[in-house]
GROMACS .gro file of C-alpha atoms in nm:
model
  144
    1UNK     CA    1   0.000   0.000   0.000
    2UNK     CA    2   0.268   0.205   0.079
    3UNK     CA    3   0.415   0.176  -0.305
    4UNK     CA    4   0.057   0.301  -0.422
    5UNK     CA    5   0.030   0.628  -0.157
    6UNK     CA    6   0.379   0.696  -0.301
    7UNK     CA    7   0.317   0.661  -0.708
    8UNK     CA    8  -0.013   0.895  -0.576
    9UNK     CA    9   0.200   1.172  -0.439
   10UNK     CA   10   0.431   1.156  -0.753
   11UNK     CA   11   0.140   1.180  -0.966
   12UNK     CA   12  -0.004   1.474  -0.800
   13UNK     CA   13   0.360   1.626  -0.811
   14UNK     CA   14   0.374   1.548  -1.205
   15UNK     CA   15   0.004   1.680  -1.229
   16UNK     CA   16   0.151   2.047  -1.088
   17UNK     CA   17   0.471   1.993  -1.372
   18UNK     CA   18   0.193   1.942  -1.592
   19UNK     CA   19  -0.028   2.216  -1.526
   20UNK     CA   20   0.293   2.471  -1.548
   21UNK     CA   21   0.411   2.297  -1.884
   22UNK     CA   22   0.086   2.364  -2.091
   23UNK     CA   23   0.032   2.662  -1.888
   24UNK     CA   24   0.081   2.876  -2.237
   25UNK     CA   25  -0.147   2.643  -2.399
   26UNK     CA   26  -0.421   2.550  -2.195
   27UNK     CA   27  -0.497   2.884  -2.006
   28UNK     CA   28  -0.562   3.233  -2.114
   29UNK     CA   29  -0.324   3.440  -1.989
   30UNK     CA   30  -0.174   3.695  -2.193
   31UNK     CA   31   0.027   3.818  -1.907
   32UNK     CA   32   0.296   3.495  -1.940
   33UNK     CA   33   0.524   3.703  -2.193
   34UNK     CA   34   0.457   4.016  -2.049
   35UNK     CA   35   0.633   3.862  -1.750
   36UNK     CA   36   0.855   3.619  -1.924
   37UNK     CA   37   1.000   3.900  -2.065
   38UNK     CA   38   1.140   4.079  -1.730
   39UNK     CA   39   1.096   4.395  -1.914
   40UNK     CA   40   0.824   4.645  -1.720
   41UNK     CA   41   0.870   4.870  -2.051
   42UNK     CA   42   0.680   4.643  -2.281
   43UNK     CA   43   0.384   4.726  -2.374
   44UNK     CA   44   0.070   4.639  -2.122
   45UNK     CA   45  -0.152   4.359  -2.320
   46UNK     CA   46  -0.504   4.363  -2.446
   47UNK     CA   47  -0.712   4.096  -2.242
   48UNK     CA   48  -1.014   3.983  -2.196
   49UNK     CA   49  -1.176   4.017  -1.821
   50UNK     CA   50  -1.368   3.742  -1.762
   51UNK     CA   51  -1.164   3.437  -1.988
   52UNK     CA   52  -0.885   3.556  -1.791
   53UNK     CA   53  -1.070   3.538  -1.447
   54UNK     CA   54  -1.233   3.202  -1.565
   55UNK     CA   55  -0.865   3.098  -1.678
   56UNK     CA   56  -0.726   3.121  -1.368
   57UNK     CA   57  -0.986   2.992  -1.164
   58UNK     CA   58  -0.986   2.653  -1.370
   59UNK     CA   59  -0.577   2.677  -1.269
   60UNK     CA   60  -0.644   2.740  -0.948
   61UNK     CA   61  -0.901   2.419  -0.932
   62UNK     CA   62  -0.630   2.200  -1.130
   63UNK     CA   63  -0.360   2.307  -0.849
   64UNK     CA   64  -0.563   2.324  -0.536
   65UNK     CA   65  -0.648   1.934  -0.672
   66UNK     CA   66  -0.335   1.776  -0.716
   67UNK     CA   67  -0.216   1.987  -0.386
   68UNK     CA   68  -0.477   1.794  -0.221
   69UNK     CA   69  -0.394   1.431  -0.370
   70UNK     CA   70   0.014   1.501  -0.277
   71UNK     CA   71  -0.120   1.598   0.077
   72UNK     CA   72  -0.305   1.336   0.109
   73UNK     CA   73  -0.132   1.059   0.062
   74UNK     CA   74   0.171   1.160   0.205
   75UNK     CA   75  -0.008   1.207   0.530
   76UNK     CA   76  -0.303   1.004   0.493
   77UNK     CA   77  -0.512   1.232   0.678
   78UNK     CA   78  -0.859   1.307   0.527
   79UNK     CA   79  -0.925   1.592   0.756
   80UNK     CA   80  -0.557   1.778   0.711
   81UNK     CA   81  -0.653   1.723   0.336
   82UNK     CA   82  -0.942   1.915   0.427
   83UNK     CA   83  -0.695   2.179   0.630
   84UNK     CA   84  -0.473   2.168   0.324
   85UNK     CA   85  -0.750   2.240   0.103
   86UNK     CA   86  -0.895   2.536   0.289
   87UNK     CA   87  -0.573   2.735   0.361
   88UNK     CA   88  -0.492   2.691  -0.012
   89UNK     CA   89  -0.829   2.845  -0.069
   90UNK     CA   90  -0.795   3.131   0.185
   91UNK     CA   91  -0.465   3.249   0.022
   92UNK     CA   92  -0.596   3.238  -0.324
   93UNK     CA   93  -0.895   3.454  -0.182
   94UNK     CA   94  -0.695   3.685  -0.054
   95UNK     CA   95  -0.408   3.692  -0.331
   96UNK     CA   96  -0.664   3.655  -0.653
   97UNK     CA   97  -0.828   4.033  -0.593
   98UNK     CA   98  -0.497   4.225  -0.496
   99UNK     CA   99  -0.383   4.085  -0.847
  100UNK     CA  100  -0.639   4.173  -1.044
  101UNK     CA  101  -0.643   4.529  -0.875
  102UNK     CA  102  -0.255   4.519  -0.981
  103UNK     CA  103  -0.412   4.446  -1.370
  104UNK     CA  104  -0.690   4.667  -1.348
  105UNK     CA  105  -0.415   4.928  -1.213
  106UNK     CA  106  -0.206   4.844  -1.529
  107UNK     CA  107   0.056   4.740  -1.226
  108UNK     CA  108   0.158   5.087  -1.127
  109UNK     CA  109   0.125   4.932  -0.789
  110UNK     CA  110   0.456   4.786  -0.861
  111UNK     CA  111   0.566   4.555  -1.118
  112UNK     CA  112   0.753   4.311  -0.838
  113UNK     CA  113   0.477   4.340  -0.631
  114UNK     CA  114   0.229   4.242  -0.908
  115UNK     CA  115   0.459   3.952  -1.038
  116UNK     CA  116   0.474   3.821  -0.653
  117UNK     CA  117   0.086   3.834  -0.636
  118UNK     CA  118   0.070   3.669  -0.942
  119UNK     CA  119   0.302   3.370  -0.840
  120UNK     CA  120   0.070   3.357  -0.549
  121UNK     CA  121  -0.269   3.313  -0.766
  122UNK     CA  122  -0.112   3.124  -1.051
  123UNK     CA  123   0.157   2.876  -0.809
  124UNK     CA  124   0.064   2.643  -0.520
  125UNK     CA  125   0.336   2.834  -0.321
  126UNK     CA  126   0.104   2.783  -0.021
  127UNK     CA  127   0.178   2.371  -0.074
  128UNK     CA  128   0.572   2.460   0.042
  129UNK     CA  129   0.493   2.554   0.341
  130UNK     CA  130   0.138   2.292   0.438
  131UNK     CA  131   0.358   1.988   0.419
  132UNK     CA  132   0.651   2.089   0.616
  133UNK     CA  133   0.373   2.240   0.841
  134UNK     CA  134   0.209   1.930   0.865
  135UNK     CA  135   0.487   1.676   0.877
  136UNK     CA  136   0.614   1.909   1.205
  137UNK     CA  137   0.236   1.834   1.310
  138UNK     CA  138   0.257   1.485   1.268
  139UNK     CA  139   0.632   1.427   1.431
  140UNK     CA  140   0.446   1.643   1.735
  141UNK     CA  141   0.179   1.388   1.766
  142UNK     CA  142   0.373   1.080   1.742
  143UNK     CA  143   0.608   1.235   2.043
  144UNK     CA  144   0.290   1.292   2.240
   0.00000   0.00000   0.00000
């Protein structure tokens, strides 16, 4: 069983390769070259509002998903998958307006600033920090 939970987490962790490999071609996001390039002097794109909220909502669903399957079975712990879940969630609440302020603000907020809150939205950032959380959470228990 132990083979299986393993081949699950590497899965999940291929899944999140995955979903950053075809990023160019399965989502609309016309803001990939603009920050590929490194250059805050190019010219700000033309988009389109709602495929690009819808595009990165249907990222955010591919990545909060194979976050939770990598949490999962590493810990094995349907209700820290839960945990997981939710404080993924939260941060993408929180991050997904301030970045489309930055875009609606054509990112005289800051460029850094706007490519950091965009690494927030588009990333699972949040899943380097749950599992080191949560292994310290398990270690704690099995002391106890």
């Amino acid at each position: 069983m132990k083979i299986l939970s393993w081949f699950l987490v590497i899965t999940g962790v291929l899944g999140l390769i995955g979903v950053r490999a075809l990023e160019d071609t399965i989502f609309y996001d016309p803001f990939l070259n603009y920050f590929h390039e490194a250059n805050k002097n190019i010219p700000f794109p033309d988009f389109e509002w709602g495929r690009l909220i819808v595009g990165h909502l249907f990222r955010f669903i591919l990545n909060l998903f194979f976050s939770c399957v990598i949490i999962h079975f590493i810990f094995k712990n349907k209700e820290w998958t839960i945990q997981g879940a939710f404080l993924i969630t939260i941060i993408f609440l929180i991050t997904f307006p301030i970045y489309l302020y930055c875009i609606s603000d054509r990112f005289e907020i800051g460029y850094l600033f706007s490519f950091y809150m965009r690494r927030f939205v588009i990333q699972p950032l949040i899943l380097l920090l749950i599992i080191p959380l949560f292994y310290y959470r398990k270690q704690m228990g099995e002391r106890n």
